[in-house]
CSV table of C-alpha atoms in Angstrom, one decimal:
chain,number,residue,atom,x,y,z
V,1,MET,CA,-9.1,-46.5,-149.6
V,2,PHE,CA,-8.5,-44.5,-146.4
V,3,GLU,CA,-7.1,-41.4,-148.0
V,4,THR,CA,-10.4,-39.5,-147.6
V,5,ARG,CA,-9.6,-38.2,-144.1
V,6,PRO,CA,-10.3,-34.5,-143.8
V,7,ASP,CA,-7.2,-32.6,-142.6
V,8,ARG,CA,-8.2,-32.1,-139.0
V,9,ASP,CA,-6.1,-32.1,-135.9
V,10,ALA,CA,-8.5,-33.7,-133.5
V,11,GLU,CA,-10.5,-36.9,-134.0
V,12,VAL,CA,-12.8,-39.3,-132.3
V,13,VAL,CA,-12.9,-42.7,-134.0
V,14,LEU,CA,-15.6,-45.5,-133.8
V,15,VAL,CA,-14.4,-49.0,-134.3
V,16,GLY,CA,-15.9,-52.4,-133.8
V,17,ARG,CA,-17.2,-55.6,-135.3
V,18,SER,CA,-19.8,-55.6,-138.1
V,19,ASN,CA,-23.3,-55.2,-137.0
V,20,VAL,CA,-22.8,-53.9,-133.5
V,21,GLY,CA,-24.6,-50.6,-134.3
V,22,LYS,CA,-21.7,-48.3,-135.1
V,23,SER,CA,-23.5,-46.4,-137.9
V,24,THR,CA,-26.6,-46.0,-135.7
V,25,LEU,CA,-24.4,-44.6,-133.0
V,26,MET,CA,-22.7,-42.3,-135.4
V,27,ARG,CA,-26.1,-41.0,-136.5
V,28,GLU,CA,-27.1,-40.5,-132.9
V,29,ILE,CA,-23.9,-38.5,-132.2
V,30,THR,CA,-23.9,-36.3,-135.3
V,31,GLY,CA,-27.6,-36.2,-136.2
V,32,HIS,CA,-26.5,-37.0,-139.7
V,33,SER,CA,-27.4,-40.1,-141.7
V,34,PHE,CA,-24.8,-42.2,-143.4
V,35,ASP,CA,-25.1,-45.1,-145.8
V,36,THR,CA,-25.9,-48.0,-143.6
V,37,GLY,CA,-26.9,-51.3,-145.1
V,38,GLY,CA,-29.3,-53.8,-143.7
V,39,SER,CA,-26.6,-56.4,-143.9
V,40,PRO,CA,-23.3,-56.5,-142.0
V,41,GLY,CA,-20.1,-55.3,-143.7
V,42,VAL,CA,-21.8,-52.6,-145.8
V,43,THR,CA,-19.6,-49.8,-144.5
V,44,THR,CA,-16.3,-50.6,-146.3
V,45,LYS,CA,-14.7,-47.2,-146.1
V,46,PRO,CA,-14.5,-44.7,-143.3
V,47,ASN,CA,-17.4,-42.2,-142.8
V,48,HIS,CA,-16.1,-38.9,-141.7
V,49,TYR,CA,-18.2,-36.1,-140.2
V,50,ASP,CA,-16.2,-33.0,-139.7
V,51,TRP,CA,-16.3,-29.4,-138.3
V,52,ALA,CA,-13.7,-27.2,-139.9
V,53,ALA,CA,-14.1,-24.4,-137.3
V,54,GLU,CA,-13.2,-26.7,-134.5
V,55,ASP,CA,-10.6,-28.5,-136.5
V,56,PHE,CA,-12.4,-31.8,-135.5
V,57,VAL,CA,-13.6,-34.9,-137.2
V,58,ILE,CA,-15.6,-38.0,-136.0
V,59,THR,CA,-14.9,-41.1,-138.0
V,60,ASP,CA,-16.8,-44.3,-138.2
V,61,LEU,CA,-14.4,-47.0,-139.4
V,62,PRO,CA,-15.6,-50.1,-141.3
V,63,GLY,CA,-16.7,-53.1,-139.3
V,64,PHE,CA,-14.5,-56.1,-139.1
V,65,GLY,CA,-14.8,-59.8,-138.2
V,66,PHE,CA,-17.2,-62.3,-139.7
V,67,MET,CA,-19.5,-61.0,-142.3
V,68,ALA,CA,-21.9,-63.3,-144.2
V,69,GLY,CA,-21.0,-63.4,-147.9
V,70,VAL,CA,-17.7,-61.5,-147.5
V,71,PRO,CA,-14.5,-63.5,-148.4
V,72,GLU,CA,-12.0,-64.0,-145.6
V,73,ASP,CA,-9.2,-62.1,-147.4
V,74,VAL,CA,-11.5,-59.0,-147.7
V,75,ARG,CA,-12.4,-59.3,-144.0
V,76,GLU,CA,-8.7,-59.4,-143.1
V,77,ARG,CA,-7.9,-56.5,-145.3
V,78,ILE,CA,-10.6,-54.4,-143.7
V,79,LYS,CA,-9.2,-55.2,-140.2
V,80,THR,CA,-5.6,-54.4,-141.4
V,81,ASP,CA,-6.9,-51.1,-142.8
V,82,VAL,CA,-8.6,-50.2,-139.6
V,83,VAL,CA,-5.5,-50.9,-137.5
V,84,ARG,CA,-3.3,-48.9,-139.9
V,85,TYR,CA,-5.7,-46.0,-139.9
V,86,VAL,CA,-5.7,-45.8,-136.1
V,87,GLU,CA,-1.9,-46.2,-136.0
V,88,ALA,CA,-1.3,-43.5,-138.6
V,89,ASN,CA,-3.6,-41.0,-136.8
V,90,ALA,CA,-2.9,-42.0,-133.2
V,91,GLU,CA,-1.5,-38.6,-132.3
V,92,ARG,CA,-4.6,-36.8,-133.5
V,93,ILE,CA,-7.1,-39.3,-132.0
V,94,LEU,CA,-8.4,-37.9,-128.7
V,95,VAL,CA,-10.7,-40.9,-128.0
V,96,GLY,CA,-11.2,-44.3,-129.5
V,97,VAL,CA,-14.7,-45.6,-129.1
V,98,LEU,CA,-14.8,-49.4,-129.4
V,99,VAL,CA,-18.4,-50.4,-130.0
V,100,VAL,CA,-19.5,-53.9,-128.9
V,101,ASP,CA,-22.8,-55.7,-128.8
V,102,GLY,CA,-23.7,-56.1,-125.1
V,103,LYS,CA,-25.7,-59.2,-125.7
V,104,SER,CA,-23.1,-61.2,-127.5
V,105,VAL,CA,-19.6,-59.7,-126.9
V,106,VAL,CA,-18.6,-61.9,-123.9
V,107,ASP,CA,-19.6,-65.1,-125.8
V,108,ILE,CA,-17.7,-63.9,-128.9
V,109,ILE,CA,-14.6,-63.1,-126.9
V,110,ASP,CA,-14.8,-66.5,-125.2
V,111,ARG,CA,-15.3,-68.3,-128.5
V,112,HIS,CA,-12.1,-66.7,-129.9
V,113,SER,CA,-9.9,-67.0,-126.9
V,114,GLY,CA,-7.1,-69.6,-127.2
V,115,PRO,CA,-3.4,-70.1,-127.1
V,116,ASP,CA,-3.1,-68.8,-130.7
V,117,GLU,CA,-5.9,-66.4,-130.9
V,118,ILE,CA,-6.7,-63.0,-129.3
V,119,PRO,CA,-10.3,-61.9,-129.8
V,120,HIS,CA,-10.6,-58.8,-132.0
V,121,ASP,CA,-12.3,-56.7,-129.4
V,122,VAL,CA,-9.7,-57.5,-126.7
V,123,GLU,CA,-6.9,-56.9,-129.2
V,124,LEU,CA,-8.2,-53.5,-130.3
V,125,PHE,CA,-8.8,-52.4,-126.7
V,126,GLY,CA,-5.1,-53.3,-126.0
V,127,PHE,CA,-4.0,-51.7,-129.2
V,128,PHE,CA,-5.5,-48.3,-128.3
V,129,GLU,CA,-3.9,-48.5,-124.8
V,130,GLU,CA,-0.5,-49.3,-126.4
V,131,LEU,CA,-0.8,-46.3,-128.7
V,132,GLY,CA,-1.7,-44.1,-125.6
V,133,VAL,CA,-5.1,-43.4,-127.0
V,134,PRO,CA,-7.9,-43.2,-124.4
V,135,VAL,CA,-10.5,-45.9,-125.2
V,136,VAL,CA,-14.2,-46.0,-124.3
V,137,VAL,CA,-16.0,-49.3,-124.8
V,138,ALA,CA,-19.6,-48.4,-125.9
V,139,VAL,CA,-21.5,-51.5,-124.9
V,140,ASN,CA,-24.5,-51.2,-127.2
V,141,LYS,CA,-27.9,-52.9,-127.4
V,142,MET,CA,-28.1,-53.0,-123.6
V,143,ASP,CA,-31.9,-52.7,-123.8
V,144,LYS,CA,-31.8,-56.4,-124.9
V,145,VAL,CA,-29.7,-57.5,-121.9
V,146,ASP,CA,-31.4,-58.8,-118.7
V,147,ASP,CA,-28.4,-59.6,-116.4
V,148,ARG,CA,-26.9,-56.2,-117.1
V,149,ASP,CA,-24.4,-55.9,-114.2
V,150,GLU,CA,-23.2,-59.5,-114.5
V,151,ARG,CA,-22.7,-59.1,-118.2
V,152,LEU,CA,-20.8,-55.8,-117.8
V,153,ASP,CA,-18.6,-57.4,-115.0
V,154,ALA,CA,-17.8,-60.3,-117.3
V,155,LEU,CA,-16.8,-57.9,-120.1
V,156,ALA,CA,-14.7,-55.8,-117.7
V,157,GLU,CA,-12.8,-58.9,-116.6
V,158,ARG,CA,-12.1,-60.0,-120.1
V,159,LEU,CA,-10.6,-56.6,-120.9
V,160,GLY,CA,-8.3,-56.9,-117.9
V,161,LEU,CA,-10.4,-54.5,-115.7
V,162,TYR,CA,-11.3,-55.8,-112.2
V,163,PRO,CA,-15.0,-55.9,-111.6
V,164,PRO,CA,-17.3,-54.3,-110.5
V,165,TRP,CA,-17.5,-52.5,-113.8
V,166,GLN,CA,-18.9,-49.3,-112.2
V,167,GLN,CA,-15.3,-48.4,-111.3
V,168,PHE,CA,-14.6,-47.9,-115.0
V,169,GLU,CA,-17.3,-45.5,-116.1
V,170,GLU,CA,-14.7,-43.6,-118.1
V,171,THR,CA,-14.0,-46.8,-120.0
V,172,LEU,CA,-17.2,-48.8,-120.1
V,173,ALA,CA,-20.4,-47.1,-121.3
V,174,PRO,CA,-23.6,-49.2,-121.5
V,175,ILE,CA,-25.8,-47.6,-124.2
V,176,SER,CA,-28.7,-48.3,-126.6
V,177,ALA,CA,-28.0,-46.3,-129.7
V,178,LYS,CA,-31.2,-47.3,-131.4
V,179,ARG,CA,-33.2,-45.9,-128.5
V,180,GLY,CA,-31.1,-42.8,-128.4
V,181,SER,CA,-29.9,-43.7,-125.0
V,182,ILE,CA,-26.1,-42.8,-125.1
V,183,GLU,CA,-25.6,-40.6,-122.1
V,184,PRO,CA,-22.9,-42.8,-120.4
V,185,LEU,CA,-20.9,-42.7,-123.6
V,186,GLU,CA,-21.2,-38.9,-123.9
V,187,ALA,CA,-20.0,-38.6,-120.3
V,188,ALA,CA,-17.0,-40.9,-120.8
V,189,VAL,CA,-16.0,-39.1,-124.0
V,190,ARG,CA,-16.3,-35.7,-122.3
V,191,HIS,CA,-14.0,-36.9,-119.5
V,192,HIS,CA,-11.3,-37.7,-122.0
V,193,LEU,CA,-11.8,-34.5,-124.1
V,194,HIS,CA,-11.5,-32.6,-120.8
V,195,GLU,CA,-8.2,-34.4,-120.1
V,196,ALA,CA,-7.0,-33.4,-123.5
V,197,GLY,CA,-7.9,-29.7,-122.9
V,198,ARG,CA,-10.7,-29.8,-125.5
V,199,ASP,CA,-13.8,-28.7,-123.5
V,200,ASP,CA,-14.8,-26.8,-126.6
V,201,LEU,CA,-15.8,-30.1,-128.2
V,202,PHE,CA,-18.3,-30.9,-125.5
V,203,LYS,CA,-21.1,-29.5,-127.6
V,204,PHE,CA,-20.8,-32.5,-129.9
V,205,PHE,CA,-21.3,-35.0,-127.2
């Protein structure tokens, strides 16, 4: 199902749970509309948006985690596919963007933390790090969050980053994709593109 990737050497991937606003963010970055459903779990295959001249592709990977009406084995398969895709293309991925819902992410992480369970978001964050892929956490829907700094500090802590969160502006980017407010993410992605010697890709962010 993931064989549709254009043959490009540089890539930025978007990953995250269902319904965190990945497709909205993708539209905001590319200016291009993709099939997004009103219900979670509608994106079941990667959406690629590519530029041949720059040898560059942005990929929105399917959402994982709980989805109403989607059987557990299908949910597990999607998550496995996402992990395999990232692993297979790690050498080409310049930045992994982990999109989370600023309002609920801390509660979700806490609900799924236990001796036998690593929350998906924490696991993926660590997975990118293990693969040596720079990761930016796009903390979306921040327009709905009142205790902004507390919430971001709590998230930083759960990802193993010591608060205050402001020390990690290359890693934590509070945004509101629906409102078109994604500057912190663009700045963080540019930082990593610059480190990779790809300032030519700044025009996309």
